């Protein structure tokens, strides 16, 4: 989850998010280098007493400052496109979960084998137990087996919502009447938080998403328990 | 016109990288549009002989331009034939 005064991304919990993190570091480093260079040139131009009014053109420097930015842009574009195609690959999921957005809660349906469905409401602030996170916890979490490719089909029941979990690198709009597909694989067990990312009314900030990745036996026990409760 | 361009390029060689990159970008955009028009299964040019190409998708064909980790020709086909 995010922590106070956080500047960077949350720790990655999926391989795609790791790739995104590395790409961001790579691109940000290029941006910092260019900005530092430009700032240095500005300061140097402004603080010098030397003047030269008679240089009209120079072919060599023009070639350099056309080629160099083009190379830098290619250096940014190639990893970017690679990650874009990587995120879209269909990777033979083990489990398909439907996440439906409602005003103002999410509902999850695991219908591959049995008919398991439940709603996921935010825990109100006055009902939090010590150690729980304000505005992020839900009464039922979306439990998934760790290290397995999961497909999530996202849609909505009423207005636009968006199903987002930053540490997995996922954001998928929930559009009424439309089925959007996203897939991910968690590389480590844990609890991953996200919040609804499309304005949907009064309680848009109060419909979080919690994904809990557990070993397969725990997932099987959990789903049997949930089926009995339903 | 090409002769004028070549003459002017000789005295301004800095324009050569410009032609290269702008020309390359334009070529890539045109290739993208051509691929979209000709290969996209959502596009039907011949309504009589190929009316609904989006209904003829194959499970093993790679529709994206580039794959990093997937080999679509090796996917097992576990769906019924129509």
PDB file of C-alpha atoms in Angstrom:
ATOM      1  CA  UNK A   1       0.000   0.000   0.000  1.00  0.00           C
ATOM      2  CA  UNK A   2       1.040   3.614  -0.263  1.00  0.00           C
ATOM      3  CA  UNK A   3       2.675   5.188   2.782  1.00  0.00           C
ATOM      4  CA  UNK A   4       2.756   8.819   3.920  1.00  0.00           C
ATOM      5  CA  UNK A   5       4.994  11.195   1.960  1.00  0.00           C
ATOM      6  CA  UNK A   6       5.746   8.443  -0.525  1.00  0.00           C
ATOM      7  CA  UNK A   7       7.395   9.756  -3.711  1.00  0.00           C
ATOM      8  CA  UNK A   8       7.950   6.700  -5.887  1.00  0.00           C
ATOM      9  CA  UNK A   9       5.947   3.663  -6.884  1.00  0.00           C
ATOM     10  CA  UNK A  10       4.818   1.011  -4.423  1.00  0.00           C
ATOM     11  CA  UNK A  11       6.964  -2.127  -4.282  1.00  0.00           C
ATOM     12  CA  UNK A  12       6.245  -4.387  -7.233  1.00  0.00           C
ATOM     13  CA  UNK A  13       4.296  -7.560  -6.588  1.00  0.00           C
ATOM     14  CA  UNK A  14       4.116  -8.794 -10.165  1.00  0.00           C
ATOM     15  CA  UNK A  15       6.710  -9.182 -12.950  1.00  0.00           C
ATOM     16  CA  UNK A  16       4.954  -6.596 -15.112  1.00  0.00           C
ATOM     17  CA  UNK A  17       5.136  -4.006 -12.351  1.00  0.00           C
ATOM     18  CA  UNK A  18       8.842  -4.765 -11.939  1.00  0.00           C
ATOM     19  CA  UNK A  19       9.350  -4.065 -15.627  1.00  0.00           C
ATOM     20  CA  UNK A  20       7.400  -0.836 -15.301  1.00  0.00           C
ATOM     21  CA  UNK A  21       9.516   0.216 -12.319  1.00  0.00           C
ATOM     22  CA  UNK A  22      12.770  -0.416 -14.196  1.00  0.00           C
ATOM     23  CA  UNK A  23      11.516   1.429 -17.250  1.00  0.00           C
ATOM     24  CA  UNK A  24      10.479   4.354 -15.096  1.00  0.00           C
ATOM     25  CA  UNK A  25      13.920   4.451 -13.452  1.00  0.00           C
ATOM     26  CA  UNK A  26      15.613   4.333 -16.862  1.00  0.00           C
ATOM     27  CA  UNK A  27      13.484   7.117 -18.322  1.00  0.00           C
ATOM     28  CA  UNK A  28      13.642   9.294 -15.219  1.00  0.00           C
ATOM     29  CA  UNK A  29      17.430   9.047 -15.221  1.00  0.00           C
ATOM     30  CA  UNK A  30      17.494  10.282 -18.823  1.00  0.00           C
ATOM     31  CA  UNK A  31      15.139  13.112 -17.879  1.00  0.00           C
ATOM     32  CA  UNK A  32      17.309  14.128 -14.914  1.00  0.00           C
ATOM     33  CA  UNK A  33      20.469  14.099 -17.062  1.00  0.00           C
ATOM     34  CA  UNK A  34      18.915  16.257 -19.752  1.00  0.00           C
ATOM     35  CA  UNK A  35      17.424  18.678 -17.237  1.00  0.00           C
ATOM     36  CA  UNK A  36      20.746  19.024 -15.436  1.00  0.00           C
ATOM     37  CA  UNK A  37      22.519  19.698 -18.715  1.00  0.00           C
ATOM     38  CA  UNK A  38      19.977  22.329 -19.735  1.00  0.00           C
ATOM     39  CA  UNK A  39      20.094  23.988 -16.322  1.00  0.00           C
ATOM     40  CA  UNK A  40      23.891  24.097 -16.475  1.00  0.00           C
ATOM     41  CA  UNK A  41      23.818  25.637 -19.951  1.00  0.00           C
ATOM     42  CA  UNK A  42      21.293  28.249 -18.850  1.00  0.00           C
ATOM     43  CA  UNK A  43      23.377  29.230 -15.840  1.00  0.00           C
ATOM     44  CA  UNK A  44      26.545  29.306 -17.947  1.00  0.00           C
ATOM     45  CA  UNK A  45      24.931  31.527 -20.584  1.00  0.00           C
ATOM     46  CA  UNK A  46      23.526  33.906 -18.029  1.00  0.00           C
ATOM     47  CA  UNK A  47      26.669  34.297 -15.908  1.00  0.00           C
ATOM     48  CA  UNK A  48      29.317  34.841 -18.578  1.00  0.00           C
ATOM     49  CA  UNK A  49      30.860  38.096 -19.675  1.00  0.00           C
ATOM     50  CA  UNK A  50      31.992  36.686 -23.046  1.00  0.00           C
ATOM     51  CA  UNK A  51      29.904  37.593 -26.088  1.00  0.00           C
ATOM     52  CA  UNK A  52      30.122  36.612 -29.719  1.00  0.00           C
ATOM     53  CA  UNK A  53      27.760  38.181 -32.182  1.00  0.00           C
ATOM     54  CA  UNK A  54      29.134  36.693 -35.399  1.00  0.00           C
ATOM     55  CA  UNK A  55      28.431  32.973 -35.435  1.00  0.00           C
ATOM     56  CA  UNK A  56      25.651  32.372 -37.932  1.00  0.00           C
ATOM     57  CA  UNK A  57      25.535  28.612 -38.319  1.00  0.00           C
ATOM     58  CA  UNK A  58      27.503  25.467 -37.737  1.00  0.00           C
ATOM     59  CA  UNK A  59      26.720  22.217 -39.482  1.00  0.00           C
ATOM     60  CA  UNK A  60      28.578  19.982 -37.033  1.00  0.00           C
ATOM     61  CA  UNK A  61      26.727  21.021 -33.904  1.00  0.00           C
ATOM     62  CA  UNK A  62      23.429  20.889 -35.763  1.00  0.00           C
ATOM     63  CA  UNK A  63      24.119  17.290 -36.733  1.00  0.00           C
ATOM     64  CA  UNK A  64      25.015  16.440 -33.128  1.00  0.00           C
ATOM     65  CA  UNK A  65      21.957  18.007 -31.604  1.00  0.00           C
ATOM     66  CA  UNK A  66      19.689  16.317 -34.093  1.00  0.00           C
ATOM     67  CA  UNK A  67      21.218  12.862 -33.805  1.00  0.00           C
ATOM     68  CA  UNK A  68      21.642  12.763 -30.041  1.00  0.00           C
ATOM     69  CA  UNK A  69      18.011  13.521 -29.070  1.00  0.00           C
ATOM     70  CA  UNK A  70      16.795  11.121 -31.747  1.00  0.00           C
ATOM     71  CA  UNK A  71      18.976   8.361 -30.260  1.00  0.00           C
ATOM     72  CA  UNK A  72      17.732   9.169 -26.769  1.00  0.00           C
ATOM     73  CA  UNK A  73      14.122   9.010 -27.926  1.00  0.00           C
ATOM     74  CA  UNK A  74      14.722   5.650 -29.583  1.00  0.00           C
ATOM     75  CA  UNK A  75      16.363   4.464 -26.341  1.00  0.00           C
ATOM     76  CA  UNK A  76      13.175   5.395 -24.515  1.00  0.00           C
ATOM     77  CA  UNK A  77      10.709   4.181 -27.151  1.00  0.00           C
ATOM     78  CA  UNK A  78      12.040   0.639 -27.592  1.00  0.00           C
ATOM     79  CA  UNK A  79      11.697  -0.508 -23.943  1.00  0.00           C
ATOM     80  CA  UNK A  80       8.395   1.320 -23.741  1.00  0.00           C
ATOM     81  CA  UNK A  81       6.898  -0.527 -26.696  1.00  0.00           C
ATOM     82  CA  UNK A  82       8.299  -3.800 -25.387  1.00  0.00           C
ATOM     83  CA  UNK A  83       6.520  -3.358 -22.073  1.00  0.00           C
ATOM     84  CA  UNK A  84       3.339  -2.304 -23.861  1.00  0.00           C
ATOM     85  CA  UNK A  85       3.251  -5.554 -25.826  1.00  0.00           C
ATOM     86  CA  UNK A  86       4.289  -7.549 -22.760  1.00  0.00           C
ATOM     87  CA  UNK A  87       1.343  -6.220 -20.768  1.00  0.00           C
ATOM     88  CA  UNK A  88      -1.082  -7.310 -23.490  1.00  0.00           C
ATOM     89  CA  UNK A  89       0.035 -10.911 -23.742  1.00  0.00           C
ATOM     90  CA  UNK A  90      -2.492 -13.618 -22.957  1.00  0.00           C
ATOM     91  CA  UNK A  91      -0.707 -15.991 -20.680  1.00  0.00           C
ATOM     92  CA  UNK A  92      -2.976 -19.031 -20.179  1.00  0.00           C
ATOM     93  CA  UNK A  93      -4.585 -18.102 -16.860  1.00  0.00           C
ATOM     94  CA  UNK A  94      -5.309 -20.655 -14.139  1.00  0.00           C
ATOM     95  CA  UNK A  95      -8.277 -18.750 -12.768  1.00  0.00           C
ATOM     96  CA  UNK A  96     -10.764 -16.220 -14.088  1.00  0.00           C
ATOM     97  CA  UNK A  97     -12.364 -13.756 -11.702  1.00  0.00           C
ATOM     98  CA  UNK A  98     -15.047 -11.229 -12.561  1.00  0.00           C
ATOM     99  CA  UNK A  99     -14.789  -7.901 -10.792  1.00  0.00           C
ATOM    100  CA  UNK A 100     -17.982  -5.874 -11.062  1.00  0.00           C
ATOM    101  CA  UNK A 101     -18.073  -2.246  -9.992  1.00  0.00           C
ATOM    102  CA  UNK A 102     -21.174  -0.949  -8.269  1.00  0.00           C
ATOM    103  CA  UNK A 103     -22.005   2.255  -6.489  1.00  0.00           C
ATOM    104  CA  UNK A 104     -20.116   2.013  -4.142  1.00  0.00           C
ATOM    105  CA  UNK A 105     -18.517  -1.411  -3.741  1.00  0.00           C
ATOM    106  CA  UNK A 106     -16.875  -4.130  -5.790  1.00  0.00           C
ATOM    107  CA  UNK A 107     -18.240  -7.631  -6.201  1.00  0.00           C
ATOM    108  CA  UNK A 108     -16.116 -10.604  -7.196  1.00  0.00           C
ATOM    109  CA  UNK A 109     -17.335 -13.754  -8.890  1.00  0.00           C
ATOM    110  CA  UNK A 110     -15.280 -16.937  -9.087  1.00  0.00           C
ATOM    111  CA  UNK A 111     -17.337 -19.037 -11.442  1.00  0.00           C
ATOM    112  CA  UNK A 112     -14.765 -21.393 -12.993  1.00  0.00           C
ATOM    113  CA  UNK A 113     -15.728 -24.413 -10.896  1.00  0.00           C
ATOM    114  CA  UNK A 114     -18.509 -23.449  -8.488  1.00  0.00           C
ATOM    115  CA  UNK A 115     -20.679 -20.377  -8.171  1.00  0.00           C
ATOM    116  CA  UNK A 116     -18.804 -18.208  -5.701  1.00  0.00           C
ATOM    117  CA  UNK A 117     -19.678 -14.537  -5.495  1.00  0.00           C
ATOM    118  CA  UNK A 118     -19.425 -11.913  -2.780  1.00  0.00           C
ATOM    119  CA  UNK A 119     -19.443  -8.175  -2.272  1.00  0.00           C
ATOM    120  CA  UNK A 120     -16.503  -6.192  -0.993  1.00  0.00           C
ATOM    121  CA  UNK A 121     -17.424  -3.084   0.997  1.00  0.00           C
ATOM    122  CA  UNK A 122     -14.964  -0.688   2.587  1.00  0.00           C
ATOM    123  CA  UNK A 123     -14.567  -1.044   6.352  1.00  0.00           C
ATOM    124  CA  UNK A 124     -15.881   2.271   7.811  1.00  0.00           C
ATOM    125  CA  UNK A 125     -13.306   4.247   9.769  1.00  0.00           C
ATOM    126  CA  UNK A 126     -15.112   3.808  13.082  1.00  0.00           C
ATOM    127  CA  UNK A 127     -15.109   0.015  12.660  1.00  0.00           C
ATOM    128  CA  UNK A 128     -11.393  -0.364  12.019  1.00  0.00           C
ATOM    129  CA  UNK A 129      -9.401  -2.585  14.356  1.00  0.00           C
ATOM    130  CA  UNK A 130      -5.879  -1.453  15.358  1.00  0.00           C
ATOM    131  CA  UNK A 131      -3.402  -2.157  12.591  1.00  0.00           C
ATOM    132  CA  UNK A 132      -5.911  -1.822   9.757  1.00  0.00           C
ATOM    133  CA  UNK A 133      -5.519   0.874   7.117  1.00  0.00           C
ATOM    134  CA  UNK A 134      -8.031   3.705   6.915  1.00  0.00           C
ATOM    135  CA  UNK A 135     -10.071   3.913   3.684  1.00  0.00           C
ATOM    136  CA  UNK A 136      -8.224   0.897   2.274  1.00  0.00           C
ATOM    137  CA  UNK A 137      -9.569  -2.169   4.069  1.00  0.00           C
ATOM    138  CA  UNK A 138     -12.570  -4.147   2.903  1.00  0.00           C
ATOM    139  CA  UNK A 139     -14.730  -6.717   4.612  1.00  0.00           C
ATOM    140  CA  UNK A 140     -14.041  -9.396   1.976  1.00  0.00           C
ATOM    141  CA  UNK A 141     -10.762  -9.546   0.116  1.00  0.00           C
ATOM    142  CA  UNK A 142     -10.228 -10.930  -3.366  1.00  0.00           C
ATOM    143  CA  UNK A 143      -8.126 -13.972  -2.510  1.00  0.00           C
ATOM    144  CA  UNK A 144      -5.996 -15.526  -5.232  1.00  0.00           C
ATOM    145  CA  UNK A 145      -3.363 -18.259  -5.348  1.00  0.00           C
ATOM    146  CA  UNK A 146       0.181 -16.841  -5.473  1.00  0.00           C
ATOM    147  CA  UNK A 147       2.389 -17.467  -8.499  1.00  0.00           C
ATOM    148  CA  UNK A 148      -0.551 -18.368 -10.758  1.00  0.00           C
ATOM    149  CA  UNK A 149      -1.623 -16.349 -13.806  1.00  0.00           C
ATOM    150  CA  UNK A 150      -5.023 -14.840 -13.029  1.00  0.00           C
ATOM    151  CA  UNK A 151      -7.405 -13.308 -15.525  1.00  0.00           C
ATOM    152  CA  UNK A 152      -9.710 -10.563 -14.247  1.00  0.00           C
ATOM    153  CA  UNK A 153     -12.739  -9.533 -16.263  1.00  0.00           C
ATOM    154  CA  UNK A 154     -13.780  -6.067 -15.186  1.00  0.00           C
ATOM    155  CA  UNK A 155     -17.162  -4.529 -15.748  1.00  0.00           C
ATOM    156  CA  UNK A 156     -19.650  -2.307 -13.987  1.00  0.00           C
ATOM    157  CA  UNK A 157     -23.260  -2.457 -13.025  1.00  0.00           C
ATOM    158  CA  UNK A 158     -24.226   1.197 -13.107  1.00  0.00           C
ATOM    159  CA  UNK A 159     -21.647   3.910 -13.825  1.00  0.00           C
ATOM    160  CA  UNK A 160     -17.992   3.976 -14.803  1.00  0.00           C
ATOM    161  CA  UNK A 161     -15.532   2.661 -12.244  1.00  0.00           C
ATOM    162  CA  UNK A 162     -11.925   1.543 -12.562  1.00  0.00           C
ATOM    163  CA  UNK A 163     -10.278  -1.468 -10.946  1.00  0.00           C
ATOM    164  CA  UNK A 164      -6.752  -0.524  -9.996  1.00  0.00           C
ATOM    165  CA  UNK A 165      -4.046  -2.198  -7.890  1.00  0.00           C
ATOM    166  CA  UNK A 166      -0.814  -0.180  -8.172  1.00  0.00           C
ATOM    167  CA  UNK A 167       1.588  -2.770  -6.780  1.00  0.00           C
ATOM    168  CA  UNK A 168       0.465  -5.236  -9.438  1.00  0.00           C
ATOM    169  CA  UNK A 169       0.654  -2.582 -12.144  1.00  0.00           C
ATOM    170  CA  UNK A 170      -3.013  -2.936 -13.048  1.00  0.00           C
ATOM    171  CA  UNK A 171      -5.657  -0.422 -13.873  1.00  0.00           C
ATOM    172  CA  UNK A 172      -8.672  -1.420 -15.946  1.00  0.00           C
ATOM    173  CA  UNK A 173     -11.779   0.668 -16.502  1.00  0.00           C
ATOM    174  CA  UNK A 174     -15.090  -0.859 -15.504  1.00  0.00           C
ATOM    175  CA  UNK A 175     -17.590   0.182 -18.164  1.00  0.00           C
ATOM    176  CA  UNK A 176     -21.250  -0.820 -17.934  1.00  0.00           C
ATOM    177  CA  UNK A 177     -22.127  -3.146 -20.784  1.00  0.00           C
ATOM    178  CA  UNK A 178     -18.485  -3.885 -21.618  1.00  0.00           C
ATOM    179  CA  UNK A 179     -16.118  -6.620 -20.502  1.00  0.00           C
ATOM    180  CA  UNK A 180     -12.489  -5.595 -20.111  1.00  0.00           C
ATOM    181  CA  UNK A 181      -9.834  -8.209 -19.563  1.00  0.00           C
ATOM    182  CA  UNK A 182      -6.594  -7.898 -17.654  1.00  0.00           C
ATOM    183  CA  UNK A 183      -4.231 -10.570 -16.407  1.00  0.00           C
ATOM    184  CA  UNK A 184      -1.517 -10.690 -13.815  1.00  0.00           C
ATOM    185  CA  UNK A 185       0.632 -13.040 -11.788  1.00  0.00           C
ATOM    186  CA  UNK A 186       1.741 -12.284  -8.230  1.00  0.00           C
ATOM    187  CA  UNK A 187       5.378 -13.077  -7.566  1.00  0.00           C
ATOM    188  CA  UNK A 188       5.045 -13.054  -3.775  1.00  0.00           C
ATOM    189  CA  UNK A 189       2.287 -13.709  -1.222  1.00  0.00           C
ATOM    190  CA  UNK A 190       0.854 -10.626   0.431  1.00  0.00           C
ATOM    191  CA  UNK A 191      -1.985  -8.148   0.615  1.00  0.00           C
ATOM    192  CA  UNK A 192      -2.176  -5.518  -2.117  1.00  0.00           C
ATOM    193  CA  UNK A 193      -4.381  -2.463  -1.945  1.00  0.00           C
ATOM    194  CA  UNK A 194      -5.926  -0.293  -4.604  1.00  0.00           C
ATOM    195  CA  UNK A 195      -8.711   2.235  -4.951  1.00  0.00           C
ATOM    196  CA  UNK A 196     -11.449   2.894  -7.477  1.00  0.00           C
ATOM    197  CA  UNK A 197      -9.894   5.043 -10.191  1.00  0.00           C
ATOM    198  CA  UNK A 198     -12.815   6.541 -12.083  1.00  0.00           C
ATOM    199  CA  UNK A 199     -15.139   9.103 -10.551  1.00  0.00           C
ATOM    200  CA  UNK A 200     -18.387   7.354  -9.794  1.00  0.00           C
ATOM    201  CA  UNK A 201     -20.374   9.472  -7.372  1.00  0.00           C
ATOM    202  CA  UNK A 202     -20.420  10.418  -3.741  1.00  0.00           C
ATOM    203  CA  UNK A 203     -18.420   7.473  -2.382  1.00  0.00           C
ATOM    204  CA  UNK A 204     -15.934   7.103  -5.193  1.00  0.00           C
ATOM    205  CA  UNK A 205     -13.032   7.445  -2.727  1.00  0.00           C
ATOM    206  CA  UNK A 206     -14.558   4.842  -0.441  1.00  0.00           C
ATOM    207  CA  UNK A 207     -14.661   1.683  -2.540  1.00  0.00           C
ATOM    208  CA  UNK A 208     -11.193   0.178  -2.268  1.00  0.00           C
ATOM    209  CA  UNK A 209      -9.862  -3.043  -3.712  1.00  0.00           C
ATOM    210  CA  UNK A 210      -7.869  -5.550  -1.693  1.00  0.00           C
ATOM    211  CA  UNK A 211      -6.127  -8.499  -3.335  1.00  0.00           C
ATOM    212  CA  UNK A 212      -4.718 -11.182  -1.056  1.00  0.00           C
ATOM    213  CA  UNK A 213      -2.259 -13.645  -2.582  1.00  0.00           C
ATOM    214  CA  UNK A 214      -1.927 -16.892  -0.644  1.00  0.00           C
ATOM    215  CA  UNK A 215      -0.534 -20.383  -1.310  1.00  0.00           C
ATOM    216  CA  UNK A 216      -2.828 -22.667  -3.249  1.00  0.00           C
ATOM    217  CA  UNK A 217      -3.962 -24.799  -0.264  1.00  0.00           C
ATOM    218  CA  UNK A 218      -4.989 -21.678   1.639  1.00  0.00           C
ATOM    219  CA  UNK A 219      -6.877 -20.469  -1.418  1.00  0.00           C
ATOM    220  CA  UNK A 220      -8.714 -23.772  -1.695  1.00  0.00           C
ATOM    221  CA  UNK A 221      -9.628 -23.681   2.016  1.00  0.00           C
ATOM    222  CA  UNK A 222     -10.794 -20.096   1.717  1.00  0.00           C
ATOM    223  CA  UNK A 223     -12.975 -20.761  -1.296  1.00  0.00           C
ATOM    224  CA  UNK A 224     -14.580 -23.805   0.375  1.00  0.00           C
ATOM    225  CA  UNK A 225     -15.323 -21.674   3.464  1.00  0.00           C
ATOM    226  CA  UNK A 226     -16.776 -18.874   1.344  1.00  0.00           C
ATOM    227  CA  UNK A 227     -18.967 -21.322  -0.563  1.00  0.00           C
ATOM    228  CA  UNK A 228     -20.333 -22.733   2.697  1.00  0.00           C
ATOM    229  CA  UNK A 229     -21.072 -19.251   4.048  1.00  0.00           C
ATOM    230  CA  UNK A 230     -22.929 -18.161   0.925  1.00  0.00           C
TER     231      UNK A 230
ATOM    232  CA  UNK B   1      13.018  19.197 -57.157  1.00  0.00           C
ATOM    233  CA  UNK B   2      15.210  16.349 -55.980  1.00  0.00           C
ATOM    234  CA  UNK B   3      18.200  17.925 -57.689  1.00  0.00           C
ATOM    235  CA  UNK B   4      17.640  21.182 -55.815  1.00  0.00           C
ATOM    236  CA  UNK B   5      17.373  19.267 -52.583  1.00  0.00           C
ATOM    237  CA  UNK B   6      20.636  17.401 -53.253  1.00  0.00           C
ATOM    238  CA  UNK B   7      22.411  20.652 -54.105  1.00  0.00           C
ATOM    239  CA  UNK B   8      21.215  22.354 -50.942  1.00  0.00           C
ATOM    240  CA  UNK B   9      22.006  19.325 -48.819  1.00  0.00           C
ATOM    241  CA  UNK B  10      25.637  19.459 -49.923  1.00  0.00           C
ATOM    242  CA  UNK B  11      26.021  22.911 -48.411  1.00  0.00           C
ATOM    243  CA  UNK B  12      23.861  22.094 -45.372  1.00  0.00           C
ATOM    244  CA  UNK B  13      24.720  18.525 -44.399  1.00  0.00           C
ATOM    245  CA  UNK B  14      23.078  19.007 -41.013  1.00  0.00           C
ATOM    246  CA  UNK B  15      19.740  18.505 -42.730  1.00  0.00           C
ATOM    247  CA  UNK B  16      20.535  14.903 -43.637  1.00  0.00           C
ATOM    248  CA  UNK B  17      19.723  13.447 -40.184  1.00  0.00           C
ATOM    249  CA  UNK B  18      16.529  15.488 -40.253  1.00  0.00           C
ATOM    250  CA  UNK B  19      15.414  13.944 -43.539  1.00  0.00           C
ATOM    251  CA  UNK B  20      16.353  10.520 -42.194  1.00  0.00           C
ATOM    252  CA  UNK B  21      14.369  10.724 -38.964  1.00  0.00           C
ATOM    253  CA  UNK B  22      11.354  12.597 -40.300  1.00  0.00           C
ATOM    254  CA  UNK B  23      11.258  10.333 -43.334  1.00  0.00           C
ATOM    255  CA  UNK B  24      11.604   7.277 -41.099  1.00  0.00           C
ATOM    256  CA  UNK B  25       8.785   8.485 -38.845  1.00  0.00           C
ATOM    257  CA  UNK B  26       6.511   9.157 -41.801  1.00  0.00           C
ATOM    258  CA  UNK B  27       7.336   5.746 -43.278  1.00  0.00           C
ATOM    259  CA  UNK B  28       6.569   4.009 -39.969  1.00  0.00           C
ATOM    260  CA  UNK B  29       3.240   5.836 -39.633  1.00  0.00           C
ATOM    261  CA  UNK B  30       2.249   4.859 -43.158  1.00  0.00           C
ATOM    262  CA  UNK B  31       3.242   1.248 -42.513  1.00  0.00           C
ATOM    263  CA  UNK B  32       1.135   1.265 -39.347  1.00  0.00           C
ATOM    264  CA  UNK B  33      -1.876   2.578 -41.249  1.00  0.00           C
ATOM    265  CA  UNK B  34      -1.359   0.028 -44.008  1.00  0.00           C
ATOM    266  CA  UNK B  35      -1.123  -2.810 -41.465  1.00  0.00           C
ATOM    267  CA  UNK B  36      -4.229  -1.555 -39.713  1.00  0.00           C
ATOM    268  CA  UNK B  37      -6.178  -1.423 -42.953  1.00  0.00           C
ATOM    269  CA  UNK B  38      -4.998  -4.708 -44.361  1.00  0.00           C
ATOM    270  CA  UNK B  39      -4.370  -6.987 -41.367  1.00  0.00           C
ATOM    271  CA  UNK B  40      -6.795  -5.852 -38.691  1.00  0.00           C
ATOM    272  CA  UNK B  41      -9.606  -8.405 -38.390  1.00  0.00           C
ATOM    273  CA  UNK B  42     -12.034  -5.590 -37.625  1.00  0.00           C
ATOM    274  CA  UNK B  43     -11.666  -4.250 -41.189  1.00  0.00           C
ATOM    275  CA  UNK B  44     -13.627  -5.602 -44.146  1.00  0.00           C
ATOM    276  CA  UNK B  45     -12.861  -4.163 -47.593  1.00  0.00           C
ATOM    277  CA  UNK B  46     -14.815  -6.685 -49.650  1.00  0.00           C
ATOM    278  CA  UNK B  47     -18.300  -6.940 -48.199  1.00  0.00           C
ATOM    279  CA  UNK B  48     -19.320  -9.664 -50.628  1.00  0.00           C
ATOM    280  CA  UNK B  49     -16.458 -12.167 -50.324  1.00  0.00           C
ATOM    281  CA  UNK B  50     -15.193 -11.343 -46.847  1.00  0.00           C
ATOM    282  CA  UNK B  51     -18.153  -9.935 -44.966  1.00  0.00           C
ATOM    283  CA  UNK B  52     -17.195 -10.530 -41.308  1.00  0.00           C
ATOM    284  CA  UNK B  53     -13.482 -11.209 -40.846  1.00  0.00           C
ATOM    285  CA  UNK B  54     -13.832 -10.810 -37.066  1.00  0.00           C
ATOM    286  CA  UNK B  55     -15.719 -14.094 -36.987  1.00  0.00           C
ATOM    287  CA  UNK B  56     -12.824 -16.002 -38.547  1.00  0.00           C
ATOM    288  CA  UNK B  57     -10.203 -15.511 -35.832  1.00  0.00           C
ATOM    289  CA  UNK B  58      -7.798 -18.389 -35.423  1.00  0.00           C
ATOM    290  CA  UNK B  59      -6.631 -19.480 -31.935  1.00  0.00           C
ATOM    291  CA  UNK B  60      -2.992 -19.815 -32.951  1.00  0.00           C
ATOM    292  CA  UNK B  61      -2.480 -16.775 -35.117  1.00  0.00           C
ATOM    293  CA  UNK B  62      -0.471 -13.860 -33.764  1.00  0.00           C
ATOM    294  CA  UNK B  63      -2.512 -10.701 -34.264  1.00  0.00           C
ATOM    295  CA  UNK B  64      -0.194  -8.318 -32.455  1.00  0.00           C
ATOM    296  CA  UNK B  65       2.817  -6.879 -34.182  1.00  0.00           C
ATOM    297  CA  UNK B  66       5.319  -8.076 -31.635  1.00  0.00           C
ATOM    298  CA  UNK B  67       5.440 -10.598 -28.780  1.00  0.00           C
ATOM    299  CA  UNK B  68       7.943 -10.685 -25.965  1.00  0.00           C
ATOM    300  CA  UNK B  69       7.271 -13.980 -24.203  1.00  0.00           C
ATOM    301  CA  UNK B  70       4.398 -15.713 -25.956  1.00  0.00           C
ATOM    302  CA  UNK B  71       4.598 -18.032 -28.925  1.00  0.00           C
ATOM    303  CA  UNK B  72       1.015 -18.095 -30.145  1.00  0.00           C
ATOM    304  CA  UNK B  73       1.634 -20.912 -32.603  1.00  0.00           C
ATOM    305  CA  UNK B  74       2.405 -23.177 -29.622  1.00  0.00           C
ATOM    306  CA  UNK B  75      -0.805 -22.463 -27.711  1.00  0.00           C
ATOM    307  CA  UNK B  76      -2.934 -25.547 -27.219  1.00  0.00           C
ATOM    308  CA  UNK B  77      -6.314 -25.245 -28.845  1.00  0.00           C
ATOM    309  CA  UNK B  78      -8.858 -26.288 -26.227  1.00  0.00           C
ATOM    310  CA  UNK B  79     -12.013 -24.818 -27.643  1.00  0.00           C
ATOM    311  CA  UNK B  80     -14.708 -26.400 -29.827  1.00  0.00           C
ATOM    312  CA  UNK B  81     -14.726 -25.941 -33.592  1.00  0.00           C
ATOM    313  CA  UNK B  82     -17.689 -24.187 -35.102  1.00  0.00           C
TER     314      UNK B  82
END
